[in-house]
Amino acid sequence: MFLINCPYCGERDQSEFVSGGEAHIARPKQPTELNDDQWAEFLFMRKNIKGVQFERWNHVHGCRKWFNVARDTSNDKIEKIYKMGEQPPKL
Amino acid sequence: MKNKYSIFSLIKNAFSNHENWQRAWRDPEPKKEYDAVIVGGGGHGLATAYYLAKKHNLKNIAVVEKGWIGGGNTGRNTTIIRSNYLWDASAGLYDHALKIWEGLSQELNYNVMFSQRGVMNLAHNLQDVRDLKRRTHANRLNGIDAVWLETDEVKKFCPIINTSQDIRYPVLGGTLQKRAGTARHDAVAWGYARGADEMGVDIIQNCEVKGIKRIGDTVEGLETTKGFIKTKKIGVVAAGHSSVIANMAGLKLPLESKPLQALVSEPVKPIIDTVVMSNAVHAYVSQSDKGELVIGAGTDSYVSYTQKGSFNIVEDTLKAILELYPIFSRMKMLRQWGGIVDICPDASPIISKTSIKGLYFNCGWGTGGFKATPGSGDLFAHTIANDEPHKLNAAFNINRFVSGDLVDEHGAAAVAH
């Protein structure tokens, strides 16, 4: 339970948002050339880090926009919020 | 040799104010080398060590545990045991466990308080009715006891349920597995620990794994807070922290770790003599032998290792509980807690070898691992000892995420995630 500072709406309760999981997993540019291992990696394998993890979040009960969050999963502390398309911050 | 627990030992020890009971397990320092090391001293890990020693004649084994045994999800779950899963592979796996549960107290000489009080799953809309009826038929084809109950039969089986058709999510029926029930969670860990210790297994508590040493693609041993332990076989049963251990070995798993919450009420006289679960409105409840209502909530939607969980999740669950059981409206909740569950994309576990020789994982049990504890330990022990899966856990290999042969049990998992 924590607050998230939506870059478009400001600080709101986490229950207004939905987590979209690990960020920066790019959709394959040429899907037909992927083998099964590469598909498994893209679809299922996750870092699931205990520590600072980069995630996508959606303000589903607000502006409904997506953005990225760098969050420490060991204490739910948010380190940085940045927009979609931006590079992950160096922390 | 352990003294046998019985009514006579209880009477005998009463005369010395219960001060002279034999230690249930030792507190050894780690040896330099073991034939196999199990990482994680929860129910699954201790059961794995127990069956490795008992059925596969491996005696030089250790279980290393970061905290104290049974202090993770074994001590945090809502103790529900059932085997009414949809697919053949899952039915085989969970019913194997249920059959071991039925004789476990005798086998371990430790009362795990297994109580086959039945588990009822409720349907609240037409799709629930179709899904649950399908699951009932699938269960019966697999030899698992399951019956469909109409609304009036639900009311007869558990009279305190509000079966009015005017509520937001009316009860349209339900399924019942009579062999299902609950057990005392701590006793399961302690019983397996005592049994394993008797066969020479070293249970090493307060010993955190810091790294996995390997040469090429073969494991060499474990770096721990109590020094380096050499071993050729490592079985990881670390539940919510499985990915953390996998990362140490340079592996990635298809898991996400999320908080799952539960809560108990003040103790009251017997009011509900079964377990009732409702997938759609997300409320499940049973009553412990102490009289507390034991209530399970859902998972949070985000990855977290905080063992807390959000308040709005508990609030939603209690709303549903109150609509289904208006009689509980003035109950006070005593305690609330969270555990970290490792969830697979198909809501089925992984009991498998890995691409690294000598490294085995038993993880991904998500929100429903407790029920499988004895079966999981038995099959994981088989996998470690033979370097090959047992036929009952062959489908739960890690490679299914590459082949696409998933075992989708989101419907039967009964906890929304």
Coordinates of C-alpha atoms in Angstrom, one line a residue:
Chain A
M1 CA 0.0 0.0 0.0
F2 CA 1.6 3.2 -1.2
L3 CA 1.1 6.4 -3.1
I4 CA 2.0 6.9 -6.7
N5 CA 2.8 10.3 -8.2
C6 CA 1.1 10.0 -11.6
P7 CA 3.0 12.2 -14.1
Y8 CA -0.3 13.5 -15.5
C9 CA -2.6 13.7 -12.4
G10 CA -0.4 14.0 -9.3
E11 CA -0.2 11.8 -6.2
R12 CA -2.9 9.2 -5.8
D13 CA -3.5 6.0 -3.9
Q14 CA -1.9 2.8 -5.4
S15 CA -5.4 1.2 -5.7
E16 CA -6.2 3.6 -8.5
F17 CA -3.4 2.1 -10.6
V18 CA -2.7 -1.3 -12.1
S19 CA 0.7 -2.7 -12.5
G20 CA 1.7 -3.8 -16.0
G21 CA 4.7 -5.8 -14.8
E22 CA 8.4 -5.5 -15.8
A23 CA 9.2 -2.6 -18.2
H24 CA 11.5 -2.4 -21.2
I25 CA 10.6 -5.8 -22.6
A26 CA 10.5 -4.9 -26.3
R27 CA 8.1 -6.7 -28.6
P28 CA 10.1 -8.6 -31.1
K29 CA 10.6 -6.7 -34.3
Q30 CA 10.5 -9.8 -36.5
P31 CA 8.3 -12.3 -34.7
T32 CA 8.6 -14.9 -37.4
E33 CA 12.3 -15.3 -36.9
L34 CA 12.1 -16.1 -33.2
N35 CA 12.7 -19.6 -32.0
D36 CA 10.8 -21.2 -29.1
D37 CA 13.4 -20.2 -26.5
Q38 CA 13.3 -16.6 -27.6
W39 CA 9.5 -16.6 -27.4
A40 CA 9.6 -18.1 -23.9
E41 CA 12.0 -15.4 -22.9
F42 CA 9.8 -12.7 -24.3
L43 CA 6.5 -14.1 -23.0
F44 CA 7.2 -15.7 -19.7
M45 CA 10.7 -15.1 -18.2
R46 CA 10.8 -12.3 -15.7
K47 CA 13.6 -10.8 -13.6
N48 CA 11.3 -10.6 -10.6
I49 CA 13.9 -8.5 -8.7
K50 CA 14.0 -8.1 -5.0
G51 CA 15.3 -4.5 -5.0
V52 CA 14.9 -1.7 -7.5
Q53 CA 12.9 -2.9 -10.5
F54 CA 11.6 -1.0 -13.6
E55 CA 7.9 -1.4 -14.1
R56 CA 5.0 -0.2 -16.2
W57 CA 2.0 1.2 -14.4
N58 CA -1.4 2.4 -15.7
H59 CA -3.6 5.0 -14.0
V60 CA -6.6 2.8 -14.7
H61 CA -9.1 4.7 -12.5
G62 CA -7.7 8.1 -13.5
C63 CA -6.2 9.4 -16.8
R64 CA -5.7 5.8 -18.0
K65 CA -2.2 6.7 -19.2
W66 CA 0.8 4.4 -19.0
F67 CA 4.1 5.4 -17.5
N68 CA 7.3 3.8 -16.0
V69 CA 8.2 3.5 -12.4
A70 CA 11.5 2.5 -10.7
R71 CA 10.4 0.9 -7.5
D72 CA 12.2 -1.0 -4.7
T73 CA 10.2 -4.2 -4.3
S74 CA 11.8 -4.9 -0.9
N75 CA 10.1 -1.9 0.7
D76 CA 7.7 -0.6 -2.0
K77 CA 9.6 2.8 -2.1
I78 CA 9.3 4.5 -5.4
E79 CA 12.7 5.8 -6.6
K80 CA 11.7 7.5 -9.9
I81 CA 8.8 7.9 -12.2
Y82 CA 9.4 8.5 -15.9
K83 CA 7.4 8.5 -19.1
M84 CA 6.9 5.8 -21.6
G85 CA 9.6 5.7 -24.3
E86 CA 12.2 7.2 -21.9
Q87 CA 15.4 5.3 -21.0
P88 CA 15.5 3.8 -17.5
P89 CA 17.3 6.1 -15.0
K90 CA 20.7 5.2 -13.6
L91 CA 20.2 4.6 -9.9
Chain B
M1 CA 16.1 -42.5 18.1
K2 CA 13.1 -40.4 18.8
N3 CA 10.7 -41.3 21.6
K4 CA 7.2 -42.1 20.3
Y5 CA 4.5 -39.6 20.9
S6 CA 1.4 -41.2 22.4
I7 CA -1.2 -40.8 25.1
F8 CA 1.2 -42.6 27.5
S9 CA 4.1 -40.3 26.8
L10 CA 1.8 -37.3 27.3
I11 CA 0.7 -38.7 30.8
K12 CA 4.3 -39.6 31.7
N13 CA 5.5 -36.1 30.9
A14 CA 2.7 -34.5 32.7
F15 CA 4.3 -35.7 35.9
S16 CA 7.4 -33.6 35.3
N17 CA 5.4 -30.5 34.2
H18 CA 6.3 -31.2 30.6
E19 CA 9.8 -30.0 31.2
N20 CA 11.6 -33.1 30.1
W21 CA 10.4 -33.7 26.5
Q22 CA 13.1 -34.8 24.1
R23 CA 14.2 -32.3 21.6
A24 CA 12.2 -32.7 18.4
W25 CA 15.2 -31.9 16.2
R26 CA 18.9 -31.0 16.7
D27 CA 20.5 -27.6 16.0
P28 CA 23.6 -28.6 14.1
E29 CA 26.4 -26.6 12.5
P30 CA 26.8 -27.2 8.8
K31 CA 29.2 -29.9 7.7
K32 CA 31.8 -29.2 5.0
E33 CA 30.0 -31.4 2.4
Y34 CA 26.6 -33.0 1.8
D35 CA 25.2 -35.3 -0.8
A36 CA 22.2 -32.9 -1.3
V37 CA 21.2 -29.5 0.2
I38 CA 17.7 -28.3 0.3
V39 CA 17.3 -24.5 0.3
G40 CA 14.3 -23.5 2.2
G41 CA 13.0 -25.0 5.5
G42 CA 9.3 -24.7 4.9
G43 CA 6.9 -27.6 4.6
H44 CA 7.8 -28.5 1.0
G45 CA 11.6 -28.3 1.7
L46 CA 11.4 -30.4 4.9
A47 CA 9.1 -32.9 3.2
T48 CA 11.7 -33.1 0.3
A49 CA 14.5 -33.9 2.8
Y50 CA 12.3 -36.4 4.7
Y51 CA 11.4 -38.4 1.5
L52 CA 15.0 -38.2 0.2
A53 CA 16.2 -39.8 3.4
K54 CA 13.2 -42.2 3.7
K55 CA 12.6 -43.4 0.2
H56 CA 15.9 -42.7 -1.7
N57 CA 18.4 -43.7 1.1
L58 CA 20.2 -40.4 0.9
K59 CA 21.3 -39.7 4.5
N60 CA 23.9 -37.0 4.2
I61 CA 21.5 -34.2 3.6
A62 CA 21.0 -30.6 4.9
V63 CA 18.1 -28.2 4.9
V64 CA 19.3 -24.6 5.1
E65 CA 16.8 -22.0 6.2
K66 CA 17.2 -18.2 6.2
G67 CA 14.9 -17.7 9.3
W68 CA 13.3 -20.4 11.3
I69 CA 11.6 -23.5 9.9
G70 CA 7.9 -23.1 8.9
G71 CA 8.2 -19.3 9.3
G72 CA 7.4 -18.4 5.7
N73 CA 4.3 -19.3 3.7
T74 CA 4.0 -22.6 5.7
G75 CA 3.0 -20.5 8.7
R76 CA 1.1 -17.9 6.8
N77 CA -1.4 -19.8 4.7
T78 CA -5.1 -20.6 5.3
T79 CA -4.4 -24.3 5.6
I80 CA -6.9 -25.5 2.9
I81 CA -6.3 -28.9 1.4
R82 CA -8.2 -30.1 -1.7
S83 CA -7.5 -31.8 -5.0
N84 CA -10.4 -30.7 -7.3
Y85 CA -8.2 -29.3 -10.1
L86 CA -9.3 -29.4 -13.7
W87 CA -6.5 -31.0 -15.8
D88 CA -5.3 -34.6 -15.6
A89 CA -1.8 -33.6 -14.7
S90 CA -2.9 -31.4 -11.8
A91 CA -5.5 -33.9 -10.6
G92 CA -2.7 -36.5 -10.4
L93 CA -0.4 -34.2 -8.6
Y94 CA -2.8 -32.8 -6.0
D95 CA -4.6 -36.1 -5.3
H96 CA -1.3 -37.8 -4.8
A97 CA -0.7 -35.2 -2.0
L98 CA -4.2 -35.6 -0.6
K99 CA -3.7 -39.4 -0.4
I100 CA -0.5 -38.9 1.6
W101 CA -2.3 -36.4 3.9
E102 CA -4.8 -39.1 4.8
G103 CA -2.2 -41.1 6.6
L104 CA 0.4 -38.4 7.4
S105 CA -0.2 -38.1 11.2
Q106 CA 0.4 -41.9 11.6
E107 CA 3.4 -41.9 9.2
L108 CA 5.1 -39.0 11.0
N109 CA 3.9 -39.9 14.6
Y110 CA 3.0 -36.3 14.7
N111 CA -0.6 -35.0 14.9
V112 CA -1.0 -32.7 11.9
M113 CA -4.7 -32.3 12.8
F114 CA -5.8 -33.2 9.3
S115 CA -9.5 -32.7 9.2
Q116 CA -11.6 -33.8 6.2
R117 CA -14.4 -31.3 6.8
G118 CA -15.0 -30.7 3.1
V119 CA -14.4 -27.8 0.8
M120 CA -17.2 -26.1 -1.0
N121 CA -16.7 -23.8 -4.0
L122 CA -19.5 -21.4 -4.8
A123 CA -20.9 -20.3 -8.2
H124 CA -22.3 -16.7 -8.5
N125 CA -23.0 -16.4 -12.2
L126 CA -23.9 -18.6 -15.1
Q127 CA -20.3 -18.9 -16.3
D128 CA -19.2 -20.0 -12.8
V129 CA -22.0 -22.7 -12.9
R130 CA -20.7 -24.0 -16.3
D131 CA -17.1 -23.9 -15.2
L132 CA -17.7 -25.6 -11.9
K133 CA -19.9 -28.3 -13.4
R134 CA -17.2 -29.0 -16.0
R135 CA -14.6 -29.2 -13.3
T136 CA -16.8 -31.6 -11.3
H137 CA -17.1 -33.9 -14.3
A138 CA -13.4 -33.7 -14.9
N139 CA -12.7 -34.5 -11.3
R140 CA -14.9 -37.5 -11.3
L141 CA -13.3 -38.9 -14.5
N142 CA -10.0 -38.6 -12.6
G143 CA -11.4 -40.5 -9.6
I144 CA -11.6 -37.4 -7.4
D145 CA -14.7 -37.1 -5.3
A146 CA -16.7 -34.1 -6.4
V147 CA -20.4 -33.3 -6.4
W148 CA -22.5 -30.4 -7.7
L149 CA -24.9 -28.8 -5.2
E150 CA -27.9 -26.7 -6.1
T151 CA -28.5 -23.5 -4.1
D152 CA -30.8 -25.3 -1.5
E153 CA -28.2 -28.0 -1.0
V154 CA -25.5 -25.3 -0.4
K155 CA -27.8 -23.8 2.2
K156 CA -28.4 -27.2 3.8
F157 CA -24.6 -28.0 3.9
C158 CA -23.7 -24.6 5.3
P159 CA -26.8 -22.9 6.9
I160 CA -25.1 -19.5 7.6
I161 CA -24.6 -18.7 4.0
N162 CA -26.9 -16.0 2.6
T163 CA -28.6 -17.7 -0.3
S164 CA -31.1 -14.9 -1.0
Q165 CA -31.4 -14.2 -4.7
D166 CA -31.5 -10.5 -4.0
I167 CA -27.9 -10.0 -3.1
R168 CA -25.4 -8.5 -5.6
Y169 CA -23.7 -11.9 -6.3
P170 CA -26.4 -14.6 -5.5
V171 CA -25.3 -18.1 -4.8
L172 CA -26.4 -20.2 -7.9
G173 CA -24.9 -23.5 -6.6
G174 CA -21.5 -24.9 -5.7
T175 CA -19.2 -27.9 -5.8
L176 CA -18.2 -30.0 -2.8
Q177 CA -15.2 -32.2 -2.3
K178 CA -15.8 -34.1 0.9
R179 CA -12.3 -35.5 1.3
A180 CA -10.9 -32.0 1.3
G181 CA -10.3 -30.0 4.5
T182 CA -7.7 -28.4 6.6
A183 CA -4.6 -29.3 8.6
R184 CA -2.5 -27.6 11.3
H185 CA 0.2 -25.8 9.2
D186 CA 3.0 -25.5 11.8
A187 CA 2.6 -29.2 12.7
V188 CA 3.3 -30.2 9.1
A189 CA 6.7 -28.4 9.2
W190 CA 7.5 -29.7 12.7
G191 CA 6.4 -33.2 11.9
Y192 CA 8.6 -33.4 8.8
A193 CA 11.5 -31.7 10.6
R194 CA 11.3 -34.3 13.4
G195 CA 11.1 -37.2 11.0
A196 CA 13.9 -35.9 8.8
D197 CA 16.1 -35.2 11.8
E198 CA 15.6 -38.7 13.1
M199 CA 17.0 -40.1 9.8
G200 CA 20.1 -37.8 10.1
V201 CA 19.1 -34.8 8.1
D202 CA 20.8 -31.6 9.3
I203 CA 18.3 -28.8 9.7
I204 CA 20.3 -25.6 9.8
Q205 CA 18.3 -22.5 10.7
N206 CA 19.4 -18.8 10.5
C207 CA 21.5 -19.8 7.5
E208 CA 20.9 -17.6 4.5
V209 CA 22.1 -18.6 1.0
K210 CA 24.2 -15.9 -0.5
G211 CA 25.4 -17.5 -3.7
I212 CA 25.5 -20.6 -5.8
K213 CA 29.0 -21.7 -6.9
R214 CA 29.2 -23.6 -10.1
I215 CA 31.9 -24.8 -12.5
G216 CA 30.7 -24.6 -16.0
D217 CA 27.2 -26.0 -16.0
T218 CA 27.6 -28.1 -12.8
V219 CA 26.9 -26.9 -9.3
E220 CA 29.8 -27.0 -6.8
G221 CA 28.1 -25.8 -3.6
L222 CA 26.5 -22.9 -1.7
E223 CA 27.8 -19.7 -0.2
T224 CA 25.9 -19.2 3.0
T225 CA 26.1 -16.9 6.0
K226 CA 27.5 -20.0 7.9
G227 CA 30.2 -20.5 5.3
F228 CA 30.7 -22.5 2.1
I229 CA 28.8 -25.8 1.9
K230 CA 30.0 -28.2 -0.8
T231 CA 27.4 -30.3 -2.6
K232 CA 26.6 -31.8 -6.0
K233 CA 22.8 -31.5 -5.7
I234 CA 20.8 -28.4 -4.7
G235 CA 17.1 -28.5 -4.4
V236 CA 15.6 -25.0 -4.2
V237 CA 12.2 -24.7 -2.4
A238 CA 12.3 -21.0 -1.6
A239 CA 8.7 -20.0 -2.5
G240 CA 8.5 -16.2 -3.0
H241 CA 12.2 -15.9 -3.1
S242 CA 12.8 -18.5 -5.8
S243 CA 13.7 -15.9 -8.4
V244 CA 16.3 -14.4 -6.0
I245 CA 18.0 -17.8 -5.7
A246 CA 17.7 -18.4 -9.4
N247 CA 19.4 -15.0 -10.2
M248 CA 22.4 -16.2 -8.1
A249 CA 22.8 -19.1 -10.5
G250 CA 22.3 -16.9 -13.5
L251 CA 18.9 -18.4 -14.3
K252 CA 15.6 -16.6 -15.0
L253 CA 12.3 -18.1 -14.0
P254 CA 8.8 -17.4 -15.3
L255 CA 7.7 -16.1 -11.9
E256 CA 6.3 -13.0 -10.3
S257 CA 6.3 -12.7 -6.5
K258 CA 3.3 -10.9 -5.0
P259 CA 1.9 -10.4 -1.5
L260 CA -1.1 -12.6 -0.5
Q261 CA -3.0 -11.7 2.6
A262 CA -5.0 -13.6 5.2
L263 CA -6.6 -12.6 8.5
V264 CA -8.2 -14.2 11.5
S265 CA -11.0 -13.1 13.8
E266 CA -11.5 -13.3 17.5
P267 CA -12.3 -16.8 18.6
V268 CA -16.0 -17.8 18.8
K269 CA -17.9 -21.0 19.3
P270 CA -18.2 -23.4 16.4
I271 CA -20.3 -21.8 13.7
I272 CA -18.9 -23.1 10.4
D273 CA -17.8 -26.7 10.1
T274 CA -16.5 -26.7 6.6
V275 CA -14.4 -24.6 4.2
V276 CA -16.3 -22.3 1.8
M277 CA -14.5 -20.6 -1.1
S278 CA -15.9 -18.2 -3.5
N279 CA -13.7 -17.4 -6.5
A280 CA -15.9 -14.8 -8.1
V281 CA -16.4 -12.5 -5.1
H282 CA -13.1 -13.5 -3.6
A283 CA -13.9 -14.7 -0.1
Y284 CA -13.0 -17.8 1.6
V285 CA -13.5 -18.8 5.1
S286 CA -13.1 -21.7 7.6
Q287 CA -12.9 -21.9 11.4
S288 CA -9.8 -23.0 13.2
D289 CA -9.9 -25.4 16.2
K290 CA -9.3 -22.4 18.4
G291 CA -12.5 -20.9 17.1
E292 CA -11.0 -18.1 14.9
L293 CA -12.5 -17.5 11.5
V294 CA -9.6 -17.9 9.0
I295 CA -10.2 -15.7 6.0
G296 CA -8.1 -15.6 2.9
A297 CA -7.9 -12.5 0.6
G298 CA -6.4 -12.0 -2.9
T299 CA -3.0 -11.0 -4.1
D300 CA -1.9 -7.5 -4.9
S301 CA -1.4 -6.8 -8.6
Y302 CA 2.2 -5.8 -8.3
V303 CA 5.5 -7.5 -7.5
S304 CA 6.6 -7.0 -3.9
Y305 CA 8.6 -8.8 -1.3
T306 CA 7.2 -6.8 1.7
Q307 CA 5.1 -9.5 3.3
K308 CA 2.4 -6.9 3.9
G309 CA -0.2 -6.3 1.1
S310 CA -2.6 -3.5 0.6
F311 CA -5.6 -2.6 2.7
N312 CA -8.0 -2.3 -0.2
I313 CA -7.6 -6.0 -0.9
V314 CA -8.6 -6.9 2.6
E315 CA -11.5 -4.5 2.4
D316 CA -12.9 -6.1 -0.7
T317 CA -12.6 -9.6 0.8
L318 CA -14.5 -8.5 3.9
K319 CA -17.2 -6.9 1.9
A320 CA -17.8 -10.2 0.1
I321 CA -17.7 -12.1 3.4
L322 CA -20.3 -9.9 5.0
E323 CA -22.6 -10.2 2.0
L324 CA -22.4 -14.0 2.1
Y325 CA -22.4 -14.3 5.9
P326 CA -24.4 -11.4 7.5
I327 CA -24.0 -13.3 10.8
F328 CA -20.3 -12.2 10.9
S329 CA -21.1 -8.5 10.7
R330 CA -20.1 -7.7 14.3
M331 CA -17.0 -10.0 14.4
K332 CA -13.7 -8.3 15.2
M333 CA -10.6 -9.2 13.2
L334 CA -7.6 -9.9 15.4
R335 CA -4.7 -10.3 13.1
Q336 CA -3.8 -9.7 9.5
W337 CA -0.6 -10.7 7.7
G338 CA 0.9 -11.3 4.2
G339 CA 3.2 -13.8 2.6
I340 CA 5.0 -13.6 -0.7
V341 CA 3.7 -16.1 -3.3
D342 CA 5.6 -16.9 -6.5
I343 CA 3.1 -17.2 -9.3
C344 CA 3.6 -18.9 -12.6
P345 CA 1.8 -17.6 -15.8
D346 CA -0.3 -20.8 -15.9
A347 CA -1.0 -20.9 -12.1
S348 CA 0.7 -24.3 -11.9
P349 CA 3.9 -25.2 -10.1
I350 CA 7.4 -26.1 -11.4
I351 CA 9.0 -29.2 -10.0
S352 CA 11.9 -29.6 -12.3
K353 CA 15.5 -30.0 -13.3
T354 CA 17.2 -27.0 -14.8
S355 CA 19.8 -26.3 -17.5
I356 CA 22.4 -26.4 -14.7
K357 CA 23.4 -29.9 -13.7
G358 CA 22.6 -30.6 -10.0
L359 CA 20.3 -27.6 -9.6
Y360 CA 16.6 -28.4 -9.1
F361 CA 13.7 -26.0 -8.5
N362 CA 10.4 -26.6 -6.8
C363 CA 8.5 -23.3 -7.1
G364 CA 5.6 -21.5 -8.6
W365 CA 3.0 -22.8 -6.2
G366 CA 1.5 -19.4 -6.1
T367 CA -1.5 -19.1 -3.8
G368 CA -2.1 -22.8 -3.2
G369 CA 1.0 -24.6 -2.2
F370 CA 0.2 -25.8 1.3
K371 CA -2.3 -28.5 0.1
A372 CA 0.4 -30.1 -1.9
T373 CA 3.1 -30.2 0.7
P374 CA 3.5 -34.0 1.1
G375 CA 3.1 -34.8 -2.6
S376 CA 5.4 -32.0 -3.6
G377 CA 8.1 -33.2 -1.2
D378 CA 7.7 -36.8 -2.4
L379 CA 7.9 -36.0 -6.1
F380 CA 10.7 -33.4 -5.7
A381 CA 12.8 -36.0 -3.7
H382 CA 12.2 -38.4 -6.6
T383 CA 13.3 -35.8 -9.1
I384 CA 16.5 -35.0 -7.2
A385 CA 17.5 -38.6 -6.4
N386 CA 17.0 -39.9 -9.9
D387 CA 17.8 -36.7 -11.9
E388 CA 14.5 -37.5 -13.7
P389 CA 11.0 -36.5 -12.9
H390 CA 8.4 -38.9 -11.5
K391 CA 5.5 -39.5 -14.0
L392 CA 3.2 -37.4 -11.8
N393 CA 5.4 -34.3 -12.0
A394 CA 6.7 -34.7 -15.6
A395 CA 4.2 -32.2 -16.9
F396 CA 5.4 -29.6 -14.3
N397 CA 8.8 -29.2 -15.9
I398 CA 10.3 -25.8 -16.6
N399 CA 10.5 -26.5 -20.3
R400 CA 6.7 -26.2 -20.7
F401 CA 7.2 -22.5 -21.0
V402 CA 9.3 -23.1 -24.1
S403 CA 7.2 -25.9 -25.6
G404 CA 3.9 -24.2 -24.8
D405 CA 2.5 -27.3 -23.1
L406 CA 1.1 -25.2 -20.2
V407 CA -1.2 -26.5 -17.4
D408 CA -3.6 -23.7 -17.1
E409 CA -5.2 -23.8 -13.7
H410 CA -6.3 -20.2 -13.2
G411 CA -9.9 -21.5 -12.7
A412 CA -9.1 -24.0 -10.1
A413 CA -6.5 -21.9 -8.3
A414 CA -9.5 -20.1 -6.6
V415 CA -7.5 -17.0 -5.8
A416 CA -7.6 -14.1 -8.3
H417 CA -4.3 -13.2 -9.7

